[in-house]
mmCIF file of C-alpha atoms in Angstrom:
data_model
loop_
_atom_site.group_PDB
_atom_site.id
_atom_site.type_symbol
_atom_site.label_atom_id
_atom_site.label_comp_id
_atom_site.label_asym_id
_atom_site.label_seq_id
_atom_site.Cartn_x
_atom_site.Cartn_y
_atom_site.Cartn_z
ATOM 1 C CA MET A 19 108.205 36.337 75.110
ATOM 2 C CA LYS A 20 107.069 38.412 72.197
ATOM 3 C CA ILE A 21 103.485 38.463 70.873
ATOM 4 C CA LEU A 22 102.690 39.237 67.338
ATOM 5 C CA VAL A 23 99.151 40.816 66.856
ATOM 6 C CA THR A 24 97.855 40.807 63.289
ATOM 7 C CA GLY A 25 94.931 43.140 62.684
ATOM 8 C CA ALA A 26 96.450 45.483 65.293
ATOM 9 C CA ARG A 27 94.361 48.340 64.002
ATOM 10 C CA GLY A 28 91.149 46.485 64.306
ATOM 11 C CA VAL A 29 88.167 46.339 66.611
ATOM 12 C CA VAL A 30 89.818 43.497 68.559
ATOM 13 C CA GLY A 31 93.435 43.857 67.831
ATOM 14 C CA ARG A 32 93.861 47.477 68.926
ATOM 15 C CA PRO A 33 92.381 47.008 72.494
ATOM 16 C CA LEU A 34 94.227 43.682 72.743
ATOM 17 C CA THR A 35 97.536 45.057 71.751
ATOM 18 C CA GLU A 36 97.098 47.889 74.325
ATOM 19 C CA LEU A 37 96.098 45.630 77.070
ATOM 20 C CA LEU A 38 98.956 43.341 76.472
ATOM 21 C CA ALA A 39 101.340 46.196 76.365
ATOM 22 C CA ALA A 40 99.823 47.693 79.574
ATOM 23 C CA ARG A 41 100.466 44.316 81.326
ATOM 24 C CA GLY A 42 104.135 44.634 80.451
ATOM 25 C CA GLU A 43 104.175 42.091 77.470
ATOM 26 C CA HIS A 44 106.365 42.581 74.461
ATOM 27 C CA VAL A 45 103.879 43.222 71.658
ATOM 28 C CA ARG A 46 104.599 43.484 67.841
ATOM 29 C CA ALA A 47 101.569 45.271 66.194
ATOM 30 C CA ALA A 48 101.254 44.116 62.622
ATOM 31 C CA GLY A 49 99.509 45.977 59.708
ATOM 32 C CA ARG A 50 99.780 47.366 56.370
ATOM 33 C CA ASN A 51 100.216 50.917 57.389
ATOM 34 C CA LEU A 52 102.992 51.386 59.846
ATOM 35 C CA SER A 53 102.011 55.056 60.598
ATOM 36 C CA ALA A 54 98.545 53.945 61.723
ATOM 37 C CA LEU A 55 99.847 51.392 64.148
ATOM 38 C CA GLY A 56 100.666 53.772 66.911
ATOM 39 C CA HIS A 57 99.378 52.737 70.289
ATOM 40 C CA SER A 58 99.017 54.588 73.563
ATOM 41 C CA ALA A 59 99.894 52.023 76.186
ATOM 42 C CA GLY A 60 103.483 50.615 76.849
ATOM 43 C CA ALA A 61 106.075 49.724 74.351
ATOM 44 C CA VAL A 62 104.652 48.317 71.004
ATOM 45 C CA GLU A 63 106.737 47.606 68.037
ATOM 46 C CA PRO A 64 104.963 48.271 64.908
ATOM 47 C CA VAL A 65 105.732 45.984 61.942
ATOM 48 C CA LEU A 66 104.657 45.945 58.333
ATOM 49 C CA MET A 67 102.904 42.800 57.535
ATOM 50 C CA ASP A 68 100.484 42.360 54.602
ATOM 51 C CA PHE A 69 98.778 39.050 54.013
ATOM 52 C CA ARG A 70 99.133 39.682 50.329
ATOM 53 C CA ASP A 71 102.923 40.009 50.453
ATOM 54 C CA PRO A 72 104.621 36.825 51.691
ATOM 55 C CA GLU A 73 107.786 38.866 51.849
ATOM 56 C CA THR A 74 106.579 40.556 54.975
ATOM 57 C CA PHE A 75 105.850 37.408 56.929
ATOM 58 C CA ALA A 76 109.282 36.515 57.944
ATOM 59 C CA PRO A 77 110.297 39.968 59.452
ATOM 60 C CA ALA A 78 106.974 40.011 61.394
ATOM 61 C CA LEU A 79 107.542 36.600 62.839
ATOM 62 C CA ALA A 80 111.021 37.025 63.754
ATOM 63 C CA GLY A 81 111.747 36.571 67.420
ATOM 64 C CA VAL A 82 107.988 36.009 68.064
ATOM 65 C CA ASP A 83 106.785 33.349 70.308
ATOM 66 C CA ARG A 84 102.983 33.863 70.165
ATOM 67 C CA VAL A 85 100.770 34.971 67.330
ATOM 68 C CA PHE A 86 97.239 36.376 67.563
ATOM 69 C CA LEU A 87 95.630 35.863 64.079
ATOM 70 C CA SER A 88 92.682 37.846 63.015
ATOM 71 C CA TYR A 89 91.206 37.351 59.622
ATOM 72 C CA PRO A 90 91.293 40.632 57.506
ATOM 73 C CA MET A 91 87.724 40.922 56.311
ATOM 74 C CA ASP A 92 88.802 42.790 53.147
ATOM 75 C CA LEU A 93 90.819 39.892 52.090
ATOM 76 C CA GLY A 94 88.098 37.723 50.568
ATOM 77 C CA ASP A 95 90.236 34.557 49.622
ATOM 78 C CA PRO A 96 91.785 32.896 52.628
ATOM 79 C CA ALA A 97 94.673 31.560 50.542
ATOM 80 C CA PRO A 98 97.144 34.269 51.874
ATOM 81 C CA VAL A 99 96.317 33.476 55.459
ATOM 82 C CA GLU A 100 97.019 29.847 54.710
ATOM 83 C CA ARG A 101 100.442 30.894 53.226
ATOM 84 C CA PHE A 102 100.980 32.808 56.436
ATOM 85 C CA LEU A 103 100.316 29.714 58.511
ATOM 86 C CA GLU A 104 103.014 27.942 56.432
ATOM 87 C CA SER A 105 105.401 30.603 57.398
ATOM 88 C CA VAL A 106 104.352 30.371 61.200
ATOM 89 C CA LYS A 107 105.114 26.682 60.973
ATOM 90 C CA ALA A 108 108.406 27.013 59.281
ATOM 91 C CA ALA A 109 109.563 29.626 61.995
ATOM 92 C CA GLY A 110 109.071 26.950 64.551
ATOM 93 C CA GLU A 111 106.966 25.945 67.473
ATOM 94 C CA ARG A 112 104.675 28.801 68.494
ATOM 95 C CA LEU A 113 101.234 29.178 70.013
ATOM 96 C CA LEU A 114 98.695 30.493 67.564
ATOM 97 C CA VAL A 115 95.546 32.077 68.661
ATOM 98 C CA PHE A 116 92.779 32.600 65.903
ATOM 99 C CA HIS A 117 89.914 34.817 66.393
ATOM 100 C CA SER A 118 87.109 33.114 64.650
ATOM 101 C CA PHE A 119 83.325 33.450 65.211
ATOM 102 C CA ALA A 120 80.622 31.124 66.833
ATOM 103 C CA GLY A 121 79.533 28.445 64.306
ATOM 104 C CA ALA A 122 82.465 28.828 61.873
ATOM 105 C CA ASP A 123 83.368 25.199 62.651
ATOM 106 C CA LYS A 124 80.072 23.920 61.247
ATOM 107 C CA ASN A 125 79.712 26.408 58.251
ATOM 108 C CA ALA A 126 81.912 25.738 55.273
ATOM 109 C CA PHE A 127 81.005 28.979 53.449
ATOM 110 C CA PRO A 128 82.930 31.677 55.354
ATOM 111 C CA PRO A 129 86.729 31.722 55.026
ATOM 112 C CA HIS A 130 87.048 31.190 58.776
ATOM 113 C CA TYR A 131 86.091 27.603 58.353
ATOM 114 C CA ARG A 132 88.907 27.007 55.888
ATOM 115 C CA ILE A 133 91.397 28.730 58.038
ATOM 116 C CA GLU A 134 90.414 26.685 61.100
ATOM 117 C CA ARG A 135 90.907 23.511 59.047
ATOM 118 C CA ALA A 136 94.380 24.757 57.816
ATOM 119 C CA ILE A 137 95.340 25.471 61.424
ATOM 120 C CA GLU A 138 94.293 22.152 62.635
ATOM 121 C CA LYS A 139 96.215 20.498 59.768
ATOM 122 C CA SER A 140 99.238 22.444 60.461
ATOM 123 C CA GLY A 141 100.292 20.906 63.812
ATOM 124 C CA ILE A 142 100.923 24.452 65.064
ATOM 125 C CA PRO A 143 99.788 24.575 68.938
ATOM 126 C CA HIS A 144 96.647 26.702 68.535
ATOM 127 C CA THR A 145 93.718 27.998 70.359
ATOM 128 C CA ILE A 146 90.604 28.912 68.295
ATOM 129 C CA LEU A 147 88.449 31.665 69.879
ATOM 130 C CA ARG A 148 84.921 31.824 68.572
ATOM 131 C CA THR A 149 83.038 34.851 69.503
#
């Protein structure tokens, strides 16, 4: 099993990546800056992935069984994440875990609401973590 972690340099993504690798999981750490994706624990495979560049989606998803999706706060518009979800679905059955926030399902203003709806409509097996 291989797990793609988006936002692998972030407050949640970095410790998650290190924890998974320390447990012996095969982790692919995704981000826009490969040199910044180094991790200290276990074997982590860095991969270039930029939500603004759909050409980076397929290489990041190749051979992946699970996806941890964290919304990049500097993105603004959730449309690129919705395009990423289309790529996840096209790549085949996977488990997607989306890191959202408490109340996002009831507040249509933040992009997390729209992403949650897109995940639900996609048919991708998923878990939404609201923290």
